[in-house]
Coordinates of N, CA and C in Angstrom, one line a residue:
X4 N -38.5 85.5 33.9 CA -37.1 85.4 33.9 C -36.4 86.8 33.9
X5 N -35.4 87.2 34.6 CA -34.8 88.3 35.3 C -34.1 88.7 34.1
X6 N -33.7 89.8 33.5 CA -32.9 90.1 32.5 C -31.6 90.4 32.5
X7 N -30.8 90.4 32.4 CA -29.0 90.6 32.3 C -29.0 91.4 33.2
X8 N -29.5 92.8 33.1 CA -29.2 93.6 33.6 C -29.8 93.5 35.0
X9 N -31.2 93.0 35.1 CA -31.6 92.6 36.8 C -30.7 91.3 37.6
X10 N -30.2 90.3 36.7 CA -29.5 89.6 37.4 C -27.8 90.1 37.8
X11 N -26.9 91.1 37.2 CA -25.8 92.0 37.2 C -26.5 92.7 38.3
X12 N -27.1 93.8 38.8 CA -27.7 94.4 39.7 C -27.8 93.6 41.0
X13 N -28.1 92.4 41.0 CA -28.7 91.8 42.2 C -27.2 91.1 42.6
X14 N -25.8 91.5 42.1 CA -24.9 91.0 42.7 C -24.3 92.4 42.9
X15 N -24.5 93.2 43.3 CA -24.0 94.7 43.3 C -24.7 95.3 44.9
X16 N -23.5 95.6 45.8 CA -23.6 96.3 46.9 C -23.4 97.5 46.8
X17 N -24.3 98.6 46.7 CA -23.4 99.5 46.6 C -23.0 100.4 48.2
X18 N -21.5 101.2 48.4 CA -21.3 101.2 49.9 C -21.2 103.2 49.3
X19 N -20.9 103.6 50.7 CA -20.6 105.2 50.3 C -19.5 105.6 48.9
X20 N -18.7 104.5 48.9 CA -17.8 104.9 48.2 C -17.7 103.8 46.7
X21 N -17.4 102.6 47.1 CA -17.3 101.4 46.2 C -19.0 101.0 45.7
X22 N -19.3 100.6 44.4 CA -20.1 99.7 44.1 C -19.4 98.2 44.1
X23 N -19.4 97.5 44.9 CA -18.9 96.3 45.5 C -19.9 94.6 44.7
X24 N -19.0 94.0 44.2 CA -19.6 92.8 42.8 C -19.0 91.6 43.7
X25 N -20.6 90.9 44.7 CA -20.4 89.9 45.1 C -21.2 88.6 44.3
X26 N -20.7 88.5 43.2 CA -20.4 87.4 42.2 C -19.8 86.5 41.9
X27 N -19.4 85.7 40.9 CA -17.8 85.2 40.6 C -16.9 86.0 40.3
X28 N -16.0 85.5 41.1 CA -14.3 86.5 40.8 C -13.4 85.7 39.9
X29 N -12.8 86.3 39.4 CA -11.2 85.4 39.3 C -10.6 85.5 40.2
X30 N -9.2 84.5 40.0 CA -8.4 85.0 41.3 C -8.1 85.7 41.6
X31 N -7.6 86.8 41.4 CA -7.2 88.2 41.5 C -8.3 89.2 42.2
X32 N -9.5 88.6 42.5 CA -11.1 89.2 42.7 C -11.5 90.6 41.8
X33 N -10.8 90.4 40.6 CA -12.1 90.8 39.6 C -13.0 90.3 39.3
X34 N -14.3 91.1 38.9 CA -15.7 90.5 39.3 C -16.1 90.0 37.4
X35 N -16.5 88.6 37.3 CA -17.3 88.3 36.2 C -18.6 87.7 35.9
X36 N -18.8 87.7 34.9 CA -20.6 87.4 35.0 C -20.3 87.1 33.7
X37 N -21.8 86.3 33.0 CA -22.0 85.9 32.4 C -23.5 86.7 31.3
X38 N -23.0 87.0 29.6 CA -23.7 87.9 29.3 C -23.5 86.8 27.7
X39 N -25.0 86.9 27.7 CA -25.3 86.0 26.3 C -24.3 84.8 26.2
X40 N -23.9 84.3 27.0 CA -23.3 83.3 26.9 C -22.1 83.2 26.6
X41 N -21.2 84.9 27.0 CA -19.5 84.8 27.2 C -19.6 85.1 28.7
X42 N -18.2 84.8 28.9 CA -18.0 85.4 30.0 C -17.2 86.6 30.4
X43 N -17.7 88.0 30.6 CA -17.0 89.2 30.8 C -17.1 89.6 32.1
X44 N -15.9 90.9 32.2 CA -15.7 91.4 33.4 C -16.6 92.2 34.2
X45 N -17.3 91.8 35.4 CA -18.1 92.9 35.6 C -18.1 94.3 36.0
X46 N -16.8 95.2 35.9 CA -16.5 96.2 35.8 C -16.4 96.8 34.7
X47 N -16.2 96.3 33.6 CA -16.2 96.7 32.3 C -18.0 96.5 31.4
X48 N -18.7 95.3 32.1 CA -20.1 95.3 32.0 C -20.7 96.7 32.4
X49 N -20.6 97.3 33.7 CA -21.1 98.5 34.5 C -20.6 99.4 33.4
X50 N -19.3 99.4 33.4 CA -19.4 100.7 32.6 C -19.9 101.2 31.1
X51 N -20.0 100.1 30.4 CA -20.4 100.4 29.2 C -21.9 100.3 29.1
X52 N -22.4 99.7 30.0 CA -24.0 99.4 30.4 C -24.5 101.3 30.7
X53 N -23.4 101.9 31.6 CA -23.7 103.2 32.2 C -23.0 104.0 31.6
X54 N -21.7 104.5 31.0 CA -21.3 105.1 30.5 C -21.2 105.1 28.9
X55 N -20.8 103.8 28.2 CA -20.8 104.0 27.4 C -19.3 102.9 26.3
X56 N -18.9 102.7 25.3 CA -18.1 101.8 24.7 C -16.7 102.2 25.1
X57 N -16.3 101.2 25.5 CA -14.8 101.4 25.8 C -14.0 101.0 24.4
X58 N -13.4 102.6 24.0 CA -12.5 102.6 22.7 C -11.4 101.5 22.8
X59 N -11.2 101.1 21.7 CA -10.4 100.2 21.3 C -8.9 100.8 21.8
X60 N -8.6 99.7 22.3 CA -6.6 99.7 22.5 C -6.8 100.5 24.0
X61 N -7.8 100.6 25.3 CA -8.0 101.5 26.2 C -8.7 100.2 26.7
X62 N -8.5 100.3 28.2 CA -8.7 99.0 29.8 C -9.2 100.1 30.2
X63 N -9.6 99.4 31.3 CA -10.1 100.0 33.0 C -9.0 100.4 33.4
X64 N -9.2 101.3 34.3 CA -8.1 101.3 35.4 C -8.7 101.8 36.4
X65 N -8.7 101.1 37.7 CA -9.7 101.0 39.1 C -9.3 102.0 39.5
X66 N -10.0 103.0 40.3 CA -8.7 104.5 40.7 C -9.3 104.6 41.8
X67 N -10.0 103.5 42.2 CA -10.0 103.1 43.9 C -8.9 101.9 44.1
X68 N -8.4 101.2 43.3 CA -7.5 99.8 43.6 C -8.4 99.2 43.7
X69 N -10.2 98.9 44.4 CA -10.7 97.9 44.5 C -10.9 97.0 43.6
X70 N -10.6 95.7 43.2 CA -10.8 94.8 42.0 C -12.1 94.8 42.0
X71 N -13.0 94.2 43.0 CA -14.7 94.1 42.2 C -15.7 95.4 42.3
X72 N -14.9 96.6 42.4 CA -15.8 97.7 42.4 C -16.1 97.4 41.1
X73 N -17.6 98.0 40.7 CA -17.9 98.5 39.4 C -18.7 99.8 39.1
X74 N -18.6 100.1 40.0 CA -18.8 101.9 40.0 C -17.8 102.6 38.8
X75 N -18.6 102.7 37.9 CA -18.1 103.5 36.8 C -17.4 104.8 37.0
X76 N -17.8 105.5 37.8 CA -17.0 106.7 38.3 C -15.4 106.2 38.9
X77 N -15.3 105.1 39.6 CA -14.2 105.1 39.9 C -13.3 104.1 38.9
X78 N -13.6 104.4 37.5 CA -12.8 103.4 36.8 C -12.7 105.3 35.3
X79 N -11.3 104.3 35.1 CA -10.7 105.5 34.1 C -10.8 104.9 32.5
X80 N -11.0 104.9 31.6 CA -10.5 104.3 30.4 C -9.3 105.1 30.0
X81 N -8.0 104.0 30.4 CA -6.8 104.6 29.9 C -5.9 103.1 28.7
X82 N -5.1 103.6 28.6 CA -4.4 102.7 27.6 C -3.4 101.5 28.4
X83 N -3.0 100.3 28.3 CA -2.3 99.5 29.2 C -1.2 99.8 29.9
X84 N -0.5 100.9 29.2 CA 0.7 101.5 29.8 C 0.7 102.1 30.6
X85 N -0.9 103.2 30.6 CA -0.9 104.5 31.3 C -1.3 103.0 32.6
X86 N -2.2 102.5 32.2 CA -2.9 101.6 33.8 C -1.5 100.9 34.6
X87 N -0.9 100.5 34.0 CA 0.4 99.7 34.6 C 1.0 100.8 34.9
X88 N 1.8 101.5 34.5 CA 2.5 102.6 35.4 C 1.3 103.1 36.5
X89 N 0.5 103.1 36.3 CA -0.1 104.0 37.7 C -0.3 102.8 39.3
X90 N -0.2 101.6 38.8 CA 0.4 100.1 39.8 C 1.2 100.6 40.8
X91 N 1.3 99.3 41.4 CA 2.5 99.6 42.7 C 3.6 98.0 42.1
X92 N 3.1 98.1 41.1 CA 4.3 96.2 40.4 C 5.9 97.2 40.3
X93 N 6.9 96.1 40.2 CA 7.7 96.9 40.6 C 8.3 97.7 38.7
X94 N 7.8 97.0 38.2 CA 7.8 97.9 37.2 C 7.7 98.8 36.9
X95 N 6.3 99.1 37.4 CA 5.7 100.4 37.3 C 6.6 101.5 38.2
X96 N 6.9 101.2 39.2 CA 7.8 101.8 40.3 C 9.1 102.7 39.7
X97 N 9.4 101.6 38.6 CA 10.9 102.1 37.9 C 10.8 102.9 37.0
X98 N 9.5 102.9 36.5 CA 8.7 103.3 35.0 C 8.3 104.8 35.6
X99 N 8.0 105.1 36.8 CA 7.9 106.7 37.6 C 8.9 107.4 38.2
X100 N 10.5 106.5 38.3 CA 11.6 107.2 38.7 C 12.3 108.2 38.2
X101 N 12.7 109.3 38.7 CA 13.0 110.5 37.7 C 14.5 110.3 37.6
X102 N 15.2 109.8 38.7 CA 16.8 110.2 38.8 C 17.0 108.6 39.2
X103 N 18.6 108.0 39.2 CA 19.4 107.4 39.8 C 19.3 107.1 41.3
X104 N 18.7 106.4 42.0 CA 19.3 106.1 43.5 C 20.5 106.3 44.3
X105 N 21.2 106.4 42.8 CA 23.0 106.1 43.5 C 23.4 107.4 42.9

């Protein structure tokens, strides 16, 4: 029987740039898998598998945009605010304006 970590591997493309998680997605195509019987994200699996514990009150933030990359290099541990402002939502948009339009 294959172990967590051989069966997470064997849905992992990796390309020059993206490690690419042809898995289950949500709709949004972030990548999840199944680990002891929850189900987590597999971008957040890669990285603490490879890097290490993601501190409390601190997300991912993709810093390629790709949703099912899980190339740890291309993911930030920042706080929900820093990740949303760095977005294209239009919130974020207003949240980086320095002046008035008008």
């Amino acid at each position: 029987m294959p172990t967590v970590e051989e069966r997470f591997w064997s849905k992992v493309r990796k390309t020059d740039t993206c490690w690419l998680w042809f898995g289950a997605t949500t709709p949004k195509q972030y990548g999840v898998c199944s680990v002891d019987g929850k189900l987590v994200y597999a971008h957040r699996f890669a990285y603490e598998l490879l890097v290490g514990c993601i501190a409390d009150g601190l997300t991912l933030d993709h810093l390629c945009r790709v949703h099912n990359c899980v190339n740890p290099a291309h993911l930030d541990a920042v706080t929900l605010r820093v990740n949303n402002q760095r977005g294209n939502s239009i919130s974020a948009n207003y949240a980086r304006r320095t002046h008035c339009n008008h």
